[in-house]
JSON list of C-alpha atoms in Angstrom, two decimals:
[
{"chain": "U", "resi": 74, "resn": "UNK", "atom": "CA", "xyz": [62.73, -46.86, -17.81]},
{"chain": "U", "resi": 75, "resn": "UNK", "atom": "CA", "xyz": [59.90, -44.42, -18.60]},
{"chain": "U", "resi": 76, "resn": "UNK", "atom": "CA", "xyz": [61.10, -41.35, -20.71]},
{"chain": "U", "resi": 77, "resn": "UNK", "atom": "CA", "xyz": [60.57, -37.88, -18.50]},
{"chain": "U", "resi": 78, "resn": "UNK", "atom": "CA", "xyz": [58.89, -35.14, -19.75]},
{"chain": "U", "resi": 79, "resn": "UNK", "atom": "CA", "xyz": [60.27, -31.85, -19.13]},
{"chain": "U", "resi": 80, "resn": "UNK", "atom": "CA", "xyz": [58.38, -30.20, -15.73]},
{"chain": "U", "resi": 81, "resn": "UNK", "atom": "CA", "xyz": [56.42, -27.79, -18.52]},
{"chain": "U", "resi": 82, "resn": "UNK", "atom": "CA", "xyz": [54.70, -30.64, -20.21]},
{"chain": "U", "resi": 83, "resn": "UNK", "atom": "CA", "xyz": [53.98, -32.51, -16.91]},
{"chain": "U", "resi": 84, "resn": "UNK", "atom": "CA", "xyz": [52.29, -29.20, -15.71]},
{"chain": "U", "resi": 85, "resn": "UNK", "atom": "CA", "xyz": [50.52, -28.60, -19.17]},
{"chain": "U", "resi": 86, "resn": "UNK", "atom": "CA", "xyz": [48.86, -32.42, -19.05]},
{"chain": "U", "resi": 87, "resn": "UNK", "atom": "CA", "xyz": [48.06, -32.28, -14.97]},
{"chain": "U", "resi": 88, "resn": "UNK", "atom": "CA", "xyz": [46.34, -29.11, -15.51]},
{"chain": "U", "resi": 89, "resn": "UNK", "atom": "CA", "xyz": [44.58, -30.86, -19.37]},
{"chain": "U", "resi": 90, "resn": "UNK", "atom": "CA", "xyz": [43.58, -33.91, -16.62]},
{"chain": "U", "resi": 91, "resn": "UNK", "atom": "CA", "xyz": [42.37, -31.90, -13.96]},
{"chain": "U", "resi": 92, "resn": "UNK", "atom": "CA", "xyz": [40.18, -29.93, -16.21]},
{"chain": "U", "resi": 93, "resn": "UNK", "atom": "CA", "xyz": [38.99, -32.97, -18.20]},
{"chain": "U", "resi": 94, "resn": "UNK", "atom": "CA", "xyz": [37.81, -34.63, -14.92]},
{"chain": "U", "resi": 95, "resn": "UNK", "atom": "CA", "xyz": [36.56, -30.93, -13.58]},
{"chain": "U", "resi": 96, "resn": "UNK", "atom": "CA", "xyz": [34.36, -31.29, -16.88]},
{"chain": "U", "resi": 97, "resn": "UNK", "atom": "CA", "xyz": [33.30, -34.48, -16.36]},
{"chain": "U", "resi": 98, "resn": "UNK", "atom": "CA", "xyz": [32.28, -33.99, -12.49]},
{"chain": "U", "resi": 99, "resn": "UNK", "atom": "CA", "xyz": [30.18, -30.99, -13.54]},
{"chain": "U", "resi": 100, "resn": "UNK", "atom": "CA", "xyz": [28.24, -33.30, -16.22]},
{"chain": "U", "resi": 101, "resn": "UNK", "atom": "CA", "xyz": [27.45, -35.74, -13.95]},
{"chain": "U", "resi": 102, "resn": "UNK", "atom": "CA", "xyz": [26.05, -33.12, -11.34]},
{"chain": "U", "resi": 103, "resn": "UNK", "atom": "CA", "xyz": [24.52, -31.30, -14.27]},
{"chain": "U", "resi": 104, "resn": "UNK", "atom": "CA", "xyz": [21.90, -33.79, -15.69]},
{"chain": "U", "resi": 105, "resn": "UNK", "atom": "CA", "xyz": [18.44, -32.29, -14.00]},
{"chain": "U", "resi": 106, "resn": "UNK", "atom": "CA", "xyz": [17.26, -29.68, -16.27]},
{"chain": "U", "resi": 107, "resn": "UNK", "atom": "CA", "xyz": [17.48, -26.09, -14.81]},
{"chain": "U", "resi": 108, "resn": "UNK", "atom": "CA", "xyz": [15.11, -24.83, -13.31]},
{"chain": "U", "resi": 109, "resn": "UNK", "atom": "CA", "xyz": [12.78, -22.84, -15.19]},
{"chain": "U", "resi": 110, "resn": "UNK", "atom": "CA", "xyz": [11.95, -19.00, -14.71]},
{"chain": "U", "resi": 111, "resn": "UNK", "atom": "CA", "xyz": [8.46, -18.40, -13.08]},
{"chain": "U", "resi": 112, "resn": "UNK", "atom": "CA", "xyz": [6.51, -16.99, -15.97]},
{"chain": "U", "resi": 113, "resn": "UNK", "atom": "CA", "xyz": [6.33, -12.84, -16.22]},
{"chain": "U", "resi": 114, "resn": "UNK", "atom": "CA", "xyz": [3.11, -12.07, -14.37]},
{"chain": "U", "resi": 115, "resn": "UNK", "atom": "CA", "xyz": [1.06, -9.78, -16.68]},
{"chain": "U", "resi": 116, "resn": "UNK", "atom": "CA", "xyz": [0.53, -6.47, -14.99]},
{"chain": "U", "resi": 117, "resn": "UNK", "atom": "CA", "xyz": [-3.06, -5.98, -12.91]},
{"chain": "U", "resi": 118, "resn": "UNK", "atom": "CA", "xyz": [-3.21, -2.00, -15.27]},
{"chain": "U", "resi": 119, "resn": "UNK", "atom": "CA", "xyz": [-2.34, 0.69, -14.52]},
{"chain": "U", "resi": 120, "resn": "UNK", "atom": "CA", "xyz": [-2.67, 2.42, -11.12]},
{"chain": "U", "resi": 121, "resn": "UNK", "atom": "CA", "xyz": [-3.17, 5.82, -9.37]},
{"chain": "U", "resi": 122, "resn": "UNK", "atom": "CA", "xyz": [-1.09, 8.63, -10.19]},
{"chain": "U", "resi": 123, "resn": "UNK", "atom": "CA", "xyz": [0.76, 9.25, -7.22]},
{"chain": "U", "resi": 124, "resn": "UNK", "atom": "CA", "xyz": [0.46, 12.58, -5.53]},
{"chain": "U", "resi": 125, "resn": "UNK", "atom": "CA", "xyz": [1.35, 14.13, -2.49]},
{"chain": "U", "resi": 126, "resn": "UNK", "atom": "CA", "xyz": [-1.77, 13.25, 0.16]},
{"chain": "U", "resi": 127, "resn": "UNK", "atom": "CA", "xyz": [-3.28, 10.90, -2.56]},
{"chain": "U", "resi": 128, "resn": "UNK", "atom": "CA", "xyz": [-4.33, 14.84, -4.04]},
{"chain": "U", "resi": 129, "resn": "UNK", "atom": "CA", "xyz": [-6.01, 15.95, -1.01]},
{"chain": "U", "resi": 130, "resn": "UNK", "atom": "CA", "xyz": [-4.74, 19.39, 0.62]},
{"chain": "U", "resi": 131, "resn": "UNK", "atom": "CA", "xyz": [-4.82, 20.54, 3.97]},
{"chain": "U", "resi": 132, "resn": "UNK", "atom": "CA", "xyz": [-7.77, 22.95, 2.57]},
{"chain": "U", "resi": 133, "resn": "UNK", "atom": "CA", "xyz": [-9.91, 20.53, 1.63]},
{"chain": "U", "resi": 134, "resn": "UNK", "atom": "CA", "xyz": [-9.45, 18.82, 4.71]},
{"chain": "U", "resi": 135, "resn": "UNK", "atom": "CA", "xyz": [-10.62, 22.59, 6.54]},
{"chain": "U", "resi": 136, "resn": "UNK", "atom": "CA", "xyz": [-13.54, 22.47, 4.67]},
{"chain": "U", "resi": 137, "resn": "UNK", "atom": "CA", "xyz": [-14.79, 19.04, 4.87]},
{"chain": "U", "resi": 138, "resn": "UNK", "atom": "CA", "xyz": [-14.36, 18.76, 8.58]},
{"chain": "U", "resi": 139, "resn": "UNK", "atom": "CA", "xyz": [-13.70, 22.57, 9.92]},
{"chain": "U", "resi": 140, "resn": "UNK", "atom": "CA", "xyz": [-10.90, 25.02, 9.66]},
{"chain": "U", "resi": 141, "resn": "UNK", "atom": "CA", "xyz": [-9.33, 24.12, 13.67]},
{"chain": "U", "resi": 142, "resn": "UNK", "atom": "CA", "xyz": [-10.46, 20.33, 13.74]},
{"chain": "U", "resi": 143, "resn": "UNK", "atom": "CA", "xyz": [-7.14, 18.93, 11.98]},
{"chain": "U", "resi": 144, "resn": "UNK", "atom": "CA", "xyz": [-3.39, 19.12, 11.71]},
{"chain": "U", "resi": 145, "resn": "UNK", "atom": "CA", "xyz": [-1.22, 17.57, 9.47]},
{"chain": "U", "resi": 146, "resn": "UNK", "atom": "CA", "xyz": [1.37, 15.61, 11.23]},
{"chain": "U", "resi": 147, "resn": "UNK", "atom": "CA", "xyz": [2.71, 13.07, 8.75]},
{"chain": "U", "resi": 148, "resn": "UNK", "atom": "CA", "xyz": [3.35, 13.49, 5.26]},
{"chain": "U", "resi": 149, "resn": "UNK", "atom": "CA", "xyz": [5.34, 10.53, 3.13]},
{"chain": "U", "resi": 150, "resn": "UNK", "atom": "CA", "xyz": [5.47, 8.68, -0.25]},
{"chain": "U", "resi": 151, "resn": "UNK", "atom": "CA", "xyz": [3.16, 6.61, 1.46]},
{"chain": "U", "resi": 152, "resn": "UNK", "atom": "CA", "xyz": [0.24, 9.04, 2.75]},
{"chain": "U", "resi": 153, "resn": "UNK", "atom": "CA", "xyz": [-0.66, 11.67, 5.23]},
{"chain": "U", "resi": 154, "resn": "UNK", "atom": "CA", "xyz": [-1.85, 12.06, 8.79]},
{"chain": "U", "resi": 155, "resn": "UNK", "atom": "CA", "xyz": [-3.76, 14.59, 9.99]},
{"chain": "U", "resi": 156, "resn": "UNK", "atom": "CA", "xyz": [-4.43, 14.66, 14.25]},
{"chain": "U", "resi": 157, "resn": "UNK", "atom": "CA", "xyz": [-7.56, 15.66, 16.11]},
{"chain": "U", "resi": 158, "resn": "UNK", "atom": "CA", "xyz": [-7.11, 19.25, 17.41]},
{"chain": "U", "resi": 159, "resn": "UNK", "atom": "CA", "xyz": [-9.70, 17.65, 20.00]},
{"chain": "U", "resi": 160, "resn": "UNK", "atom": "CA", "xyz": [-8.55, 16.07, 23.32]},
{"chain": "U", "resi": 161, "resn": "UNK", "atom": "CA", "xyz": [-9.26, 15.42, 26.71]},
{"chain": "U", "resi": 162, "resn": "UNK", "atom": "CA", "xyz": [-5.60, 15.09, 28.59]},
{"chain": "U", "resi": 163, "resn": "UNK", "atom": "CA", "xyz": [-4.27, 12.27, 26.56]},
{"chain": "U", "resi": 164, "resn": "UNK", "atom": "CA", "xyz": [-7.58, 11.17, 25.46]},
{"chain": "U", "resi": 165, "resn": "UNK", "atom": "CA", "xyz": [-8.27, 11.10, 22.02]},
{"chain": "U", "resi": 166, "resn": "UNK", "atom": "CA", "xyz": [-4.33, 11.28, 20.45]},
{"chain": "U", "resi": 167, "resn": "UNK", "atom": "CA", "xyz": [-4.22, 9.01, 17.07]},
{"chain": "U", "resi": 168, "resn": "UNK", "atom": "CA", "xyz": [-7.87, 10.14, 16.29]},
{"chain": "U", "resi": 169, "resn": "UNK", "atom": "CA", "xyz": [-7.89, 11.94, 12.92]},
{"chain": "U", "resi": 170, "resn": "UNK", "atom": "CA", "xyz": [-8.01, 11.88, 9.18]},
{"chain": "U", "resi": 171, "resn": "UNK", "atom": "CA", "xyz": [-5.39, 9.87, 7.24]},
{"chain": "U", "resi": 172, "resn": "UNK", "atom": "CA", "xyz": [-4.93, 8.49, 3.37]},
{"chain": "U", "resi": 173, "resn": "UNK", "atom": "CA", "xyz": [-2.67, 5.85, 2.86]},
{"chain": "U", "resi": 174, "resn": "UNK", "atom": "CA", "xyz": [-1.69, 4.34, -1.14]},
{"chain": "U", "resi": 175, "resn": "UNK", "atom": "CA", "xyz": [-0.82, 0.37, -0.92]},
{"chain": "U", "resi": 176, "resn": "UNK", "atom": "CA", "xyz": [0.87, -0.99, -3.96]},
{"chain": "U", "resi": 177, "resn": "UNK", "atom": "CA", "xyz": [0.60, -4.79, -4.39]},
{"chain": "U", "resi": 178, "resn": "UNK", "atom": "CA", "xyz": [-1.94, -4.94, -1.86]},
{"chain": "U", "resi": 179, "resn": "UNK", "atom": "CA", "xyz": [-5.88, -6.13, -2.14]},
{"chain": "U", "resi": 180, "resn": "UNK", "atom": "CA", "xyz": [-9.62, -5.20, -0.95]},
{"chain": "U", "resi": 181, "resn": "UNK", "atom": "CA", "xyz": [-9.72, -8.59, 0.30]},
{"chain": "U", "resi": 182, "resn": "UNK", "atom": "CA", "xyz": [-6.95, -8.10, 3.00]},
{"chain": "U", "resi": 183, "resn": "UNK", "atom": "CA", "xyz": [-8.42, -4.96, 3.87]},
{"chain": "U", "resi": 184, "resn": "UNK", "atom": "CA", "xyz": [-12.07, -6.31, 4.02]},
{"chain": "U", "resi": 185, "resn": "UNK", "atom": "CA", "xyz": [-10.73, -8.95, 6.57]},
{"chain": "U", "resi": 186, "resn": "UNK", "atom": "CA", "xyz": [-9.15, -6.46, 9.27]},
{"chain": "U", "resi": 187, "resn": "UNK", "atom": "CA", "xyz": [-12.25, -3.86, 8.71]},
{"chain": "U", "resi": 188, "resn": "UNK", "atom": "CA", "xyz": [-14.11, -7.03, 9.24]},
{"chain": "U", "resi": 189, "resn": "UNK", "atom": "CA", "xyz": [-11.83, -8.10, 12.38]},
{"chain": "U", "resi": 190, "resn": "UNK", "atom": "CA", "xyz": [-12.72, -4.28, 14.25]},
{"chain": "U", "resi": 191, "resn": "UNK", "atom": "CA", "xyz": [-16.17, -5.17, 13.68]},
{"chain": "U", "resi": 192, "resn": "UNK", "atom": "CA", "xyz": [-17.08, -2.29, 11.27]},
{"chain": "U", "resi": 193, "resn": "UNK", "atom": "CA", "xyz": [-19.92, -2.45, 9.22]},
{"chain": "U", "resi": 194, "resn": "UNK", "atom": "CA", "xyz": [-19.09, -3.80, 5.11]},
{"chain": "U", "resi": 195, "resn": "UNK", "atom": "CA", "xyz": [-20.83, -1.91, 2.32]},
{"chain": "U", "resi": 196, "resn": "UNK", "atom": "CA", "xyz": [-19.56, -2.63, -1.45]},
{"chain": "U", "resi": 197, "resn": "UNK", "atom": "CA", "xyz": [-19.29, 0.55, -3.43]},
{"chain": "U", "resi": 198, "resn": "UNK", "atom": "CA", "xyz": [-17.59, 1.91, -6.49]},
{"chain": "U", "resi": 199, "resn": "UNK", "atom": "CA", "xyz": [-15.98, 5.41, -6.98]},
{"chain": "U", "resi": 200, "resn": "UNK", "atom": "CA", "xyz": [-15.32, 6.96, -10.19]},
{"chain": "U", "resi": 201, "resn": "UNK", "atom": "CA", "xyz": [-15.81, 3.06, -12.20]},
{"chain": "U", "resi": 202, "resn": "UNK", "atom": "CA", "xyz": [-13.17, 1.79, -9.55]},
{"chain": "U", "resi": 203, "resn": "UNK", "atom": "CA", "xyz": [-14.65, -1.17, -7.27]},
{"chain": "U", "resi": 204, "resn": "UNK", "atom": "CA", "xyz": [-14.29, -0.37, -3.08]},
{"chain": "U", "resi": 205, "resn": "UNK", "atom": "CA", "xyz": [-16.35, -0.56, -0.25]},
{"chain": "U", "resi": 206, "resn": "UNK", "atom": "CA", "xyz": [-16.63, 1.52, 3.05]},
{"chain": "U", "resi": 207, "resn": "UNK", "atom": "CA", "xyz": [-16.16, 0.42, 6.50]},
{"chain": "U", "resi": 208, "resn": "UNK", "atom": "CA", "xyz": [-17.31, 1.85, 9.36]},
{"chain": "U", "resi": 209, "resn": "UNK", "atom": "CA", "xyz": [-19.37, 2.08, 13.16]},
{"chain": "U", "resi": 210, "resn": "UNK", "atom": "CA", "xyz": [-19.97, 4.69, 15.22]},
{"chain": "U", "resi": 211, "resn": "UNK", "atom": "CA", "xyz": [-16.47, 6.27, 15.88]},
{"chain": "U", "resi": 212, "resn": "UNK", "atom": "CA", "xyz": [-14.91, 5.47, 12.42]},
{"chain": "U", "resi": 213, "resn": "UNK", "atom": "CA", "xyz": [-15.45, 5.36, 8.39]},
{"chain": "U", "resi": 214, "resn": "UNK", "atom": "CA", "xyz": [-13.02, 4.69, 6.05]},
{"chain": "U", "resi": 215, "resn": "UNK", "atom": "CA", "xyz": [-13.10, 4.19, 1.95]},
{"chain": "U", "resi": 216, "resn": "UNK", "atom": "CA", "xyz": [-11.13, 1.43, 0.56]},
{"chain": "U", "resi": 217, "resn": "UNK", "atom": "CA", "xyz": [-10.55, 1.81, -3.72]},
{"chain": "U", "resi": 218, "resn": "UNK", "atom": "CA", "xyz": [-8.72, -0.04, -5.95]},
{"chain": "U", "resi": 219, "resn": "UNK", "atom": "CA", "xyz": [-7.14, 0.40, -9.40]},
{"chain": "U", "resi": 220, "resn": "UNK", "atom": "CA", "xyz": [-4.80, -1.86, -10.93]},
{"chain": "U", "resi": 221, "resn": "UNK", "atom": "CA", "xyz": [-2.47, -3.33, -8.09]},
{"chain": "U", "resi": 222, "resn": "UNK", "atom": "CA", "xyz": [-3.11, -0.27, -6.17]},
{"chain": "U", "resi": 223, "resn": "UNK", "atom": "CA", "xyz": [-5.27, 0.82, -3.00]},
{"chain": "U", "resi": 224, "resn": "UNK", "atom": "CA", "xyz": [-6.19, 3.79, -1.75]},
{"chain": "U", "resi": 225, "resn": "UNK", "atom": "CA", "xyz": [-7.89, 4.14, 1.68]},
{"chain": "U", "resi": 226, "resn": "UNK", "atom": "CA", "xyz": [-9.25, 7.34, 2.91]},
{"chain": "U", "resi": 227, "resn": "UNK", "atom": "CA", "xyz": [-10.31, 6.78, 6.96]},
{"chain": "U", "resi": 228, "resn": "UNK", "atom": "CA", "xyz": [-11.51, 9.16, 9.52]},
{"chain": "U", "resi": 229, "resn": "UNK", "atom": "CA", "xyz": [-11.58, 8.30, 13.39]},
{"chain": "U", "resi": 230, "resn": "UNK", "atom": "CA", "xyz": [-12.93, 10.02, 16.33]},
{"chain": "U", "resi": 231, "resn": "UNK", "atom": "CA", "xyz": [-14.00, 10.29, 19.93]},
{"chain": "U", "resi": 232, "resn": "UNK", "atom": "CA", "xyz": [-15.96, 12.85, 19.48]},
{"chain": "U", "resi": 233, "resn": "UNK", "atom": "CA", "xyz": [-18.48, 12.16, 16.44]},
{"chain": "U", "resi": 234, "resn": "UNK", "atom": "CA", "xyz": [-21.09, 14.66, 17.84]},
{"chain": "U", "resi": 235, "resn": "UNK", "atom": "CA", "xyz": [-18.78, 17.10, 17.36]},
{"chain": "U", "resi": 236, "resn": "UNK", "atom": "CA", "xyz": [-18.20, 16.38, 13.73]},
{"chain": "U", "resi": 237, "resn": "UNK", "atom": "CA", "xyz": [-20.23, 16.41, 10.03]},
{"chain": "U", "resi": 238, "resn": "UNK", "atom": "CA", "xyz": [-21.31, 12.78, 9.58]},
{"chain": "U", "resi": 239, "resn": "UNK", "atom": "CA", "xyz": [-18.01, 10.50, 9.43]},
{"chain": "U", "resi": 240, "resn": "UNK", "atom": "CA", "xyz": [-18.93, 8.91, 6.24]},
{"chain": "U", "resi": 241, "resn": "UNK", "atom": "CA", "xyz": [-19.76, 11.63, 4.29]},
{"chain": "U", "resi": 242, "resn": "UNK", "atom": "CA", "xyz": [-16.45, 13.30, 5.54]},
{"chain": "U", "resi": 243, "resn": "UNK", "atom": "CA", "xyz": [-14.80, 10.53, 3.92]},
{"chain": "U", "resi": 244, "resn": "UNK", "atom": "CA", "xyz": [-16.90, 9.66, 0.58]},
{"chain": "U", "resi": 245, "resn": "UNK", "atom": "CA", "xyz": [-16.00, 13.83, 0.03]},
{"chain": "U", "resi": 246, "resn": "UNK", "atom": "CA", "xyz": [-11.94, 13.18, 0.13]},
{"chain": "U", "resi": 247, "resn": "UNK", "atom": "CA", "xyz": [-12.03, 10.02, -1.17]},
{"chain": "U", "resi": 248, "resn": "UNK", "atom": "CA", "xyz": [-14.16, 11.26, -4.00]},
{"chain": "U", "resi": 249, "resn": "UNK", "atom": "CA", "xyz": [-11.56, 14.47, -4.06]},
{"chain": "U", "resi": 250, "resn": "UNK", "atom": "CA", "xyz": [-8.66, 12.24, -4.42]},
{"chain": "U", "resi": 251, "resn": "UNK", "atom": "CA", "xyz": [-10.22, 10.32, -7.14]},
{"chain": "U", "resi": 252, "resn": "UNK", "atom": "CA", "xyz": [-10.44, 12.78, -9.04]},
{"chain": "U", "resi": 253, "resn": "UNK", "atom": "CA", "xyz": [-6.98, 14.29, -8.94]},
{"chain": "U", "resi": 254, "resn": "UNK", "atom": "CA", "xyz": [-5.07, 11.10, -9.15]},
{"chain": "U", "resi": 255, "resn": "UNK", "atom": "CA", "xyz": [-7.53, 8.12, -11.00]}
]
């Protein structure tokens, strides 16, 4: 007859086993190297410094486009909204003025929707940072990018006789907001 081990030591080498063969499973499983970290990605620079409106105030918007024309009705992290005081009924709401900071994104994405409303593509640079402007008859908007950063300064209307030329409205914030936050 076998000798009996006391219900301790029977417990102590079941639970030795079981974690010798827990060990063992796991190595078997465990032979394909682990997988490897994607490498830091070096960073693009560094970007705008962020400010309220992108650094553009409710004054400069007065002056570049006429004390009653605007009013600001969004302000966020991510930019601001000003509406066209100028409407016919319902005509005309969501025409205005707006700035808008994208982090991570790229000219190239914006090109291809400025592209895809059929607005007009001209390359330009602003304060040694590479954009381009976009626009037709009822819209202009500035597109500039620093680092992984974009700015885009836009102006839409119904009304563009009743304006200052749409581009230059917008090369005069964008070129404000440059130089408060570049």
């Amino acid at each position: 007859m076998a000798p009996v081990m006391p219900p301790r030591a029977t417990r102590a080498v079941s639970a030795l086993v079981g974690a010798v063969l827990a060990v063992a499973a796991l190595a078997g499983c465990g032979s394909a190297p682990a997988p490897e970290s994607p490498p830091p990605t070096a960073p693009a620079g560094p970007g705008f410094r962020a400010m309220d409106c992108n650094g553009v105030t409710d004054a400069d918007i007065a002056k570049a486009v006429g004390a009653t024309s605007f009013t600001k009705v969004v302000d966020n992290d991510s930019g601001c909204f000003w509406q066209e005081n100028t409407v016919i009924g319902t005509f005309g709401v969501g025409m205005g003025i707006s700035t808008w900071w994208y982090r991570g994104s790229d000219l190239d994405t914006e090109r291809t929707l400025e592209r895809s409303a059929g607005r007009e593509l001209t390359e330009m640079s602003l304060d040694g940072n590479k954009g381009f402007k976009a626009h037709d008859d009822n819209a202009c908007s500035i597109y500039v990018t620093k680092g992984q950063d974009v700015i885009t300064w836009s102006i839409q209307t119904m009304n563009p006789g009743m304006l200052p030329d749409l581009c230059v409205v917008a090369e005069q914030l964008a070129q404000r907001s440059q130089d408060r936050v570049n």
